[in-house]
GROMACS .gro file of C-alpha atoms in nm:
model
  303
    1MET     CA    1  -3.888 -18.045  13.392
    2SER     CA    2  -4.076 -17.724  13.352
    3GLU     CA    3  -4.114 -17.569  13.008
    4THR     CA    4  -4.053 -17.229  13.158
    5GLY     CA    5  -3.769 -17.322  13.394
    6PRO     CA    6  -3.487 -17.068  13.415
    7THR     CA    7  -3.230 -17.306  13.262
    8SER     CA    8  -3.441 -17.417  12.966
    9ARG     CA    9  -3.312 -17.354  12.615
   10CYS     CA   10  -3.491 -17.326  12.283
   11GLY     CA   11  -3.389 -17.223  11.934
   12PHE     CA   12  -3.413 -17.273  11.559
   13VAL     CA   13  -3.139 -17.464  11.378
   14ALA     CA   14  -3.132 -17.441  10.997
   15LEU     CA   15  -2.986 -17.728  10.797
   16ILE     CA   16  -2.826 -17.590  10.481
   17GLY     CA   17  -2.674 -17.791  10.199
   18ALA     CA   18  -2.687 -17.894   9.836
   19PRO     CA   19  -2.951 -18.143   9.714
   20ASN     CA   20  -2.906 -18.501   9.836
   21VAL     CA   21  -2.651 -18.432  10.109
   22GLY     CA   22  -2.884 -18.605  10.355
   23LYS     CA   23  -3.058 -18.317  10.534
   24SER     CA   24  -3.395 -18.491  10.562
   25THR     CA   25  -3.236 -18.816  10.680
   26LEU     CA   26  -3.042 -18.623  10.945
   27VAL     CA   27  -3.358 -18.447  11.070
   28ASN     CA   28  -3.528 -18.784  11.109
   29ALA     CA   29  -3.224 -18.929  11.289
   30LEU     CA   30  -3.203 -18.635  11.529
   31VAL     CA   31  -3.575 -18.642  11.608
   32GLY     CA   32  -3.602 -19.020  11.615
   33SER     CA   33  -3.921 -19.011  11.409
   34LYS     CA   34  -3.998 -18.962  11.042
   35VAL     CA   35  -4.098 -18.599  10.999
   36THR     CA   36  -3.961 -18.511  10.655
   37ILE     CA   37  -3.993 -18.677  10.319
   38VAL     CA   38  -3.688 -18.883  10.220
   39SER     CA   39  -3.627 -18.977   9.859
   40ARG     CA   40  -3.343 -19.072   9.630
   41LYS     CA   41  -3.455 -18.801   9.391
   42VAL     CA   42  -3.331 -18.446   9.438
   43GLN     CA   43  -3.563 -18.162   9.538
   44THR     CA   44  -3.816 -18.356   9.744
   45THR     CA   45  -3.818 -18.106  10.033
   46ARG     CA   46  -4.012 -17.800   9.917
   47ALA     CA   47  -4.107 -17.614  10.231
   48LEU     CA   48  -3.951 -17.550  10.572
   49ILE     CA   49  -4.061 -17.863  10.755
   50ARG     CA   50  -3.952 -17.856  11.118
   51GLY     CA   51  -3.856 -18.144  11.338
   52ILE     CA   52  -3.857 -18.082  11.713
   53VAL     CA   53  -3.599 -18.243  11.942
   54ILE     CA   54  -3.600 -18.249  12.322
   55GLU     CA   55  -3.250 -18.302  12.461
   56ASN     CA   56  -3.197 -18.255  12.836
   57ASN     CA   57  -3.332 -17.906  12.913
   58ALA     CA   58  -3.327 -17.789  12.551
   59GLN     CA   59  -3.581 -17.783  12.268
   60ILE     CA   60  -3.416 -17.781  11.925
   61ILE     CA   61  -3.641 -17.679  11.634
   62LEU     CA   62  -3.488 -17.809  11.313
   63VAL     CA   63  -3.559 -17.625  10.991
   64ASP     CA   64  -3.504 -17.864  10.701
   65THR     CA   65  -3.456 -17.632  10.406
   66PRO     CA   66  -3.481 -17.725  10.040
   67GLY     CA   67  -3.146 -17.816   9.887
   68ILE     CA   68  -2.968 -17.512   9.746
   69PHE     CA   69  -2.900 -17.536   9.375
   70VAL     CA   70  -2.900 -17.323   9.060
   71PRO     CA   71  -3.268 -17.236   9.002
   72LYS     CA   72  -3.418 -17.269   8.655
   73ARG     CA   73  -3.797 -17.269   8.700
   74ARG     CA   74  -4.019 -17.046   8.911
   75LEU     CA   75  -4.070 -17.331   9.160
   76ASP     CA   76  -3.691 -17.372   9.181
   77ARG     CA   77  -3.647 -17.001   9.259
   78ALA     CA   78  -3.909 -17.019   9.535
   79MET     CA   79  -3.736 -17.318   9.695
   80VAL     CA   80  -3.390 -17.158   9.691
   81SER     CA   81  -3.528 -16.831   9.832
   82THR     CA   82  -3.699 -17.026  10.111
   83ALA     CA   83  -3.377 -17.210  10.193
   84TRP     CA   84  -3.178 -16.889  10.236
   85SER     CA   85  -3.452 -16.724  10.442
   86GLY     CA   86  -3.434 -17.027  10.672
   87ALA     CA   87  -3.062 -16.968  10.722
   88HIS     CA   88  -3.104 -16.598  10.800
   89ASP     CA   89  -3.396 -16.653  11.040
   90ALA     CA   90  -3.237 -16.931  11.249
   91ASP     CA   91  -3.034 -16.903  11.572
   92LEU     CA   92  -2.777 -17.150  11.446
   93VAL     CA   93  -2.683 -17.285  11.102
   94CYS     CA   94  -2.572 -17.643  11.035
   95VAL     CA   95  -2.388 -17.669  10.704
   96LEU     CA   96  -2.406 -18.020  10.563
   97LEU     CA   97  -2.148 -18.149  10.317
   98ASP     CA   98  -2.155 -18.486  10.144
   99ALA     CA   99  -1.821 -18.638  10.248
  100ARG     CA  100  -1.800 -18.826   9.919
  101ALA     CA  101  -1.861 -18.522   9.699
  102GLY     CA  102  -1.642 -18.289   9.903
  103ILE     CA  103  -1.644 -17.918   9.812
  104ASP     CA  104  -1.791 -17.948   9.466
  105GLU     CA  105  -1.938 -17.662   9.263
  106GLU     CA  106  -2.265 -17.654   9.460
  107ALA     CA  107  -2.093 -17.674   9.800
  108ASP     CA  108  -1.847 -17.405   9.694
  109ALA     CA  109  -2.131 -17.167   9.604
  110ILE     CA  110  -2.306 -17.234   9.936
  111LEU     CA  111  -1.991 -17.170  10.143
  112THR     CA  112  -1.935 -16.844   9.953
  113LYS     CA  113  -2.288 -16.719  10.018
  114LEU     CA  114  -2.289 -16.835  10.382
  115ALA     CA  115  -2.012 -16.586  10.452
  116GLY     CA  116  -2.292 -16.327  10.455
  117VAL     CA  117  -2.497 -16.512  10.720
  118ALA     CA  118  -2.412 -16.375  11.064
  119HIS     CA  119  -2.531 -16.666  11.280
  120PRO     CA  120  -2.295 -16.920  11.437
  121LYS     CA  121  -2.225 -17.208  11.198
  122ILE     CA  122  -2.153 -17.575  11.259
  123LEU     CA  123  -2.001 -17.799  10.993
  124VAL     CA  124  -2.150 -18.147  10.954
  125LEU     CA  125  -1.978 -18.396  10.724
  126ASN     CA  126  -2.234 -18.663  10.633
  127LYS     CA  127  -2.194 -19.013  10.482
  128ILE     CA  128  -1.860 -19.062  10.661
  129ASP     CA  129  -1.901 -19.441  10.646
  130LEU     CA  130  -1.829 -19.420  10.272
  131VAL     CA  131  -1.503 -19.220  10.289
  132ARG     CA  132  -1.150 -19.282  10.421
  133ARG     CA  133  -1.046 -19.096  10.736
  134GLU     CA  134  -0.763 -18.906  10.562
  135LYS     CA  135  -1.007 -18.760  10.309
  136LEU     CA  136  -1.251 -18.664  10.587
  137LEU     CA  137  -0.982 -18.474  10.778
  138ALA     CA  138  -0.865 -18.296  10.463
  139LEU     CA  139  -1.224 -18.197  10.376
  140ALA     CA  140  -1.288 -18.067  10.728
  141GLY     CA  141  -0.968 -17.862  10.708
  142SER     CA  142  -1.057 -17.712  10.368
  143ALA     CA  143  -1.410 -17.617  10.477
  144ASN     CA  144  -1.287 -17.458  10.800
  145GLU     CA  145  -1.038 -17.249  10.605
  146ARG     CA  146  -1.332 -17.110  10.405
  147LEU     CA  147  -1.564 -17.030  10.697
  148GLY     CA  148  -1.521 -16.985  11.070
  149PHE     CA  149  -1.712 -17.290  11.191
  150GLU     CA  150  -1.766 -17.314  11.567
  151GLU     CA  151  -1.743 -17.694  11.560
  152THR     CA  152  -1.710 -17.978  11.311
  153PHE     CA  153  -1.901 -18.305  11.333
  154MET     CA  154  -1.866 -18.622  11.129
  155VAL     CA  155  -2.183 -18.829  11.104
  156SER     CA  156  -2.366 -19.095  10.912
  157ALA     CA  157  -2.729 -18.986  10.921
  158LEU     CA  158  -2.832 -19.321  10.777
  159SER     CA  159  -2.664 -19.539  11.042
  160GLY     CA  160  -2.689 -19.286  11.324
  161ASP     CA  161  -2.312 -19.275  11.382
  162GLY     CA  162  -2.218 -18.941  11.540
  163VAL     CA  163  -2.577 -18.813  11.555
  164ASP     CA  164  -2.600 -18.824  11.937
  165ASP     CA  165  -2.292 -18.602  11.973
  166LEU     CA  166  -2.436 -18.352  11.727
  167ARG     CA  167  -2.771 -18.347  11.910
  168LEU     CA  168  -2.598 -18.276  12.244
  169ALA     CA  169  -2.394 -17.994  12.090
  170LEU     CA  170  -2.701 -17.831  11.936
  171ALA     CA  171  -2.882 -17.853  12.273
  172GLY     CA  172  -2.597 -17.667  12.438
  173ARG     CA  173  -2.581 -17.397  12.173
  174VAL     CA  174  -2.945 -17.288  12.131
  175PRO     CA  175  -3.024 -16.975  12.335
  176GLU     CA  176  -3.177 -16.980  12.683
  177GLY     CA  177  -3.553 -16.938  12.687
  178PRO     CA  178  -3.888 -17.117  12.724
  179PHE     CA  179  -3.996 -17.398  12.493
  180HIS     CA  180  -4.193 -17.292  12.183
  181TYR     CA  181  -4.383 -17.621  12.143
  182PRO     CA  182  -4.541 -17.884  12.372
  183GLU     CA  183  -4.289 -18.154  12.467
  184ASP     CA  184  -4.482 -18.434  12.294
  185GLN     CA  185  -4.505 -18.251  11.959
  186MET     CA  186  -4.247 -18.394  11.719
  187SER     CA  187  -4.323 -18.172  11.421
  188ASP     CA  188  -4.527 -17.857  11.366
  189ALA     CA  189  -4.599 -17.958  11.007
  190PRO     CA  190  -4.971 -18.035  11.017
  191LEU     CA  191  -5.057 -18.401  10.980
  192ARG     CA  192  -5.242 -18.320  10.658
  193HIS     CA  193  -4.924 -18.178  10.510
  194LEU     CA  194  -4.712 -18.470  10.632
  195ALA     CA  195  -4.960 -18.718  10.483
  196ALA     CA  196  -4.943 -18.536  10.149
  197GLU     CA  197  -4.563 -18.542  10.159
  198ILE     CA  198  -4.564 -18.918  10.223
  199THR     CA  199  -4.792 -18.981   9.925
  200ARG     CA  200  -4.572 -18.758   9.709
  201GLU     CA  201  -4.269 -18.961   9.815
  202LYS     CA  202  -4.445 -19.285   9.715
  203ILE     CA  203  -4.525 -19.140   9.371
  204TYR     CA  204  -4.152 -19.082   9.315
  205ARG     CA  205  -4.060 -19.425   9.447
  206HIS     CA  206  -4.306 -19.601   9.214
  207LEU     CA  207  -4.257 -19.392   8.902
  208HIS     CA  208  -3.888 -19.292   8.920
  209GLN     CA  209  -3.802 -19.118   8.590
  210GLU     CA  210  -4.145 -19.155   8.432
  211LEU     CA  211  -4.309 -18.856   8.603
  212PRO     CA  212  -4.145 -18.514   8.606
  213TYR     CA  213  -4.147 -18.292   8.911
  214GLN     CA  214  -4.460 -18.104   8.803
  215SER     CA  215  -4.675 -18.304   9.043
  216THR     CA  216  -4.808 -18.217   9.384
  217VAL     CA  217  -5.038 -18.376   9.643
  218GLU     CA  218  -5.301 -18.205   9.857
  219THR     CA  219  -5.491 -18.357  10.147
  220ASP     CA  220  -5.855 -18.260  10.091
  221THR     CA  221  -6.023 -18.419  10.395
  222TRP     CA  222  -5.906 -18.573  10.723
  223THR     CA  223  -6.192 -18.732  10.915
  224GLU     CA  224  -6.156 -18.901  11.255
  225ARG     CA  225  -6.406 -19.191  11.265
  226ASN     CA  226  -6.585 -19.342  11.563
  227ASP     CA  227  -6.387 -19.665  11.534
  228LYS     CA  228  -6.063 -19.466  11.597
  229SER     CA  229  -5.959 -19.491  11.232
  230VAL     CA  230  -5.897 -19.196  11.000
  231ARG     CA  231  -6.043 -19.142  10.654
  232ILE     CA  232  -5.815 -18.936  10.430
  233GLU     CA  233  -5.890 -18.807  10.081
  234GLN     CA  234  -5.604 -18.671   9.873
  235THR     CA  235  -5.573 -18.530   9.522
  236ILE     CA  236  -5.263 -18.577   9.310
  237PHE     CA  237  -5.229 -18.287   9.066
  238VAL     CA  238  -5.034 -18.321   8.742
  239GLU     CA  239  -4.998 -18.080   8.451
  240ARG     CA  240  -5.099 -18.303   8.157
  241ASP     CA  241  -5.342 -18.585   8.088
  242SER     CA  242  -5.052 -18.808   7.979
  243GLN     CA  243  -4.908 -18.771   8.331
  244ARG     CA  244  -5.245 -18.857   8.482
  245LYS     CA  245  -5.245 -19.186   8.290
  246ILE     CA  246  -4.896 -19.267   8.415
  247VAL     CA  247  -5.001 -19.214   8.779
  248LEU     CA  248  -5.315 -19.426   8.738
  249GLY     CA  249  -5.135 -19.709   8.556
  250LYS     CA  250  -5.294 -19.993   8.367
  251ASN     CA  251  -5.635 -20.073   8.519
  252GLY     CA  252  -5.546 -19.841   8.810
  253ALA     CA  253  -5.264 -20.071   8.927
  254THR     CA  254  -5.008 -19.795   8.988
  255ILE     CA  255  -5.232 -19.571   9.196
  256LYS     CA  256  -5.343 -19.870   9.403
  257SER     CA  257  -4.982 -19.955   9.478
  258ILE     CA  258  -4.899 -19.593   9.566
  259GLY     CA  259  -5.206 -19.576   9.791
  260ALA     CA  260  -5.121 -19.900   9.972
  261SER     CA  261  -4.764 -19.786  10.048
  262SER     CA  262  -4.876 -19.441  10.162
  263ARG     CA  263  -5.163 -19.572  10.375
  264LYS     CA  264  -4.928 -19.812  10.558
  265GLU     CA  265  -4.672 -19.544  10.641
  266ILE     CA  266  -4.925 -19.278  10.745
  267GLY     CA  267  -5.090 -19.536  10.971
  268GLU     CA  268  -4.757 -19.624  11.134
  269ILE     CA  269  -4.677 -19.258  11.203
  270ILE     CA  270  -5.014 -19.156  11.350
  271GLY     CA  271  -5.072 -19.492  11.523
  272GLN     CA  272  -5.422 -19.533  11.381
  273PRO     CA  273  -5.579 -19.737  11.100
  274VAL     CA  274  -5.602 -19.528  10.782
  275HIS     CA  275  -5.853 -19.541  10.496
  276LEU     CA  276  -5.683 -19.353  10.211
  277PHE     CA  277  -5.860 -19.245   9.892
  278LEU     CA  278  -5.651 -19.099   9.609
  279PHE     CA  279  -5.773 -18.898   9.311
  280VAL     CA  280  -5.568 -18.775   9.015
  281LYS     CA  281  -5.654 -18.448   8.843
  282VAL     CA  282  -5.496 -18.239   8.570
  283ARG     CA  283  -5.424 -17.880   8.673
  284GLU     CA  284  -5.244 -17.713   8.387
  285LYS     CA  285  -4.952 -17.486   8.475
  286TRP     CA  286  -5.002 -17.528   8.850
  287GLY     CA  287  -4.634 -17.429   8.878
  288ASP     CA  288  -4.738 -17.072   8.792
  289ASP     CA  289  -5.027 -17.055   9.043
  290PRO     CA  290  -4.950 -16.845   9.358
  291ASN     CA  291  -5.209 -17.039   9.563
  292ARG     CA  292  -5.019 -17.366   9.518
  293TYR     CA  293  -4.703 -17.205   9.652
  294ARG     CA  294  -4.881 -17.075   9.961
  295GLU     CA  295  -5.014 -17.424  10.033
  296MET     CA  296  -4.656 -17.558  10.017
  297GLY     CA  297  -4.530 -17.285  10.250
  298LEU     CA  298  -4.331 -17.108   9.979
  299GLU     CA  299  -4.313 -16.746   9.871
  300PHE     CA  300  -4.435 -16.700   9.511
  301PRO     CA  301  -4.151 -16.546   9.305
  302LYS     CA  302  -4.269 -16.246   9.107
  303GLU     CA  303  -4.043 -16.327   8.813
   0.00000   0.00000   0.00000
């Protein structure tokens, strides 16, 4: 198949929804490869990380936006602004609802605001394996009364149920045109960024409630070695010395565990042995530093 064939299709599909509706899990299921960070905690997706799907003659570029919620901090405002810009810039919008939660306060606010987005919209009810069929049909009916959805899909992103049908529908709906990315490129998020996201995910997994969200990870160096392995150095930034001690753990045990988990997963994704070196530094009030936002792919809110 030629990238520039007359029948090829290519377009951007934004996934919009409240925190924890399963957007990142759905991106990974559609792509068939882990391209976005998945965590039980809310607000793990900060920037517009794209997964790229090839289906028949179509290239679908998935924009996994941060969950839309009521912003309190400057970082929150940047994430919500980024999410809505993703909806307005896409060719097609997929609205994800948690089938268990239904149209709660967050979903209600999203449906109200989406009325001002002109692009075609598809409704995706996720986590259908946890809900009775009668409730699913009632939820689909209520949502379609609110917005003119072109189609409705019921999926379980975790099990993969219904994902193939959704992928085929998206392939048929993106506009005609040449591919934007090489066919073998699964994500345009640089590997450095993906590696940092993986380490950040492991921090949350290991520390749960102990560490607040004022932490970020940056990949400082990425060196391809002669033996086909990769040496990666990353810095974990926190806002206070007490947080630094939590990340390090007693005798460095916690950071060793985080590093081992991250190294294993990065190695599996890039298919090469990884030597990972983690450092923890205090950077006070990094949440107010415009440079940090740029590195995460976010606009810095002025207020």
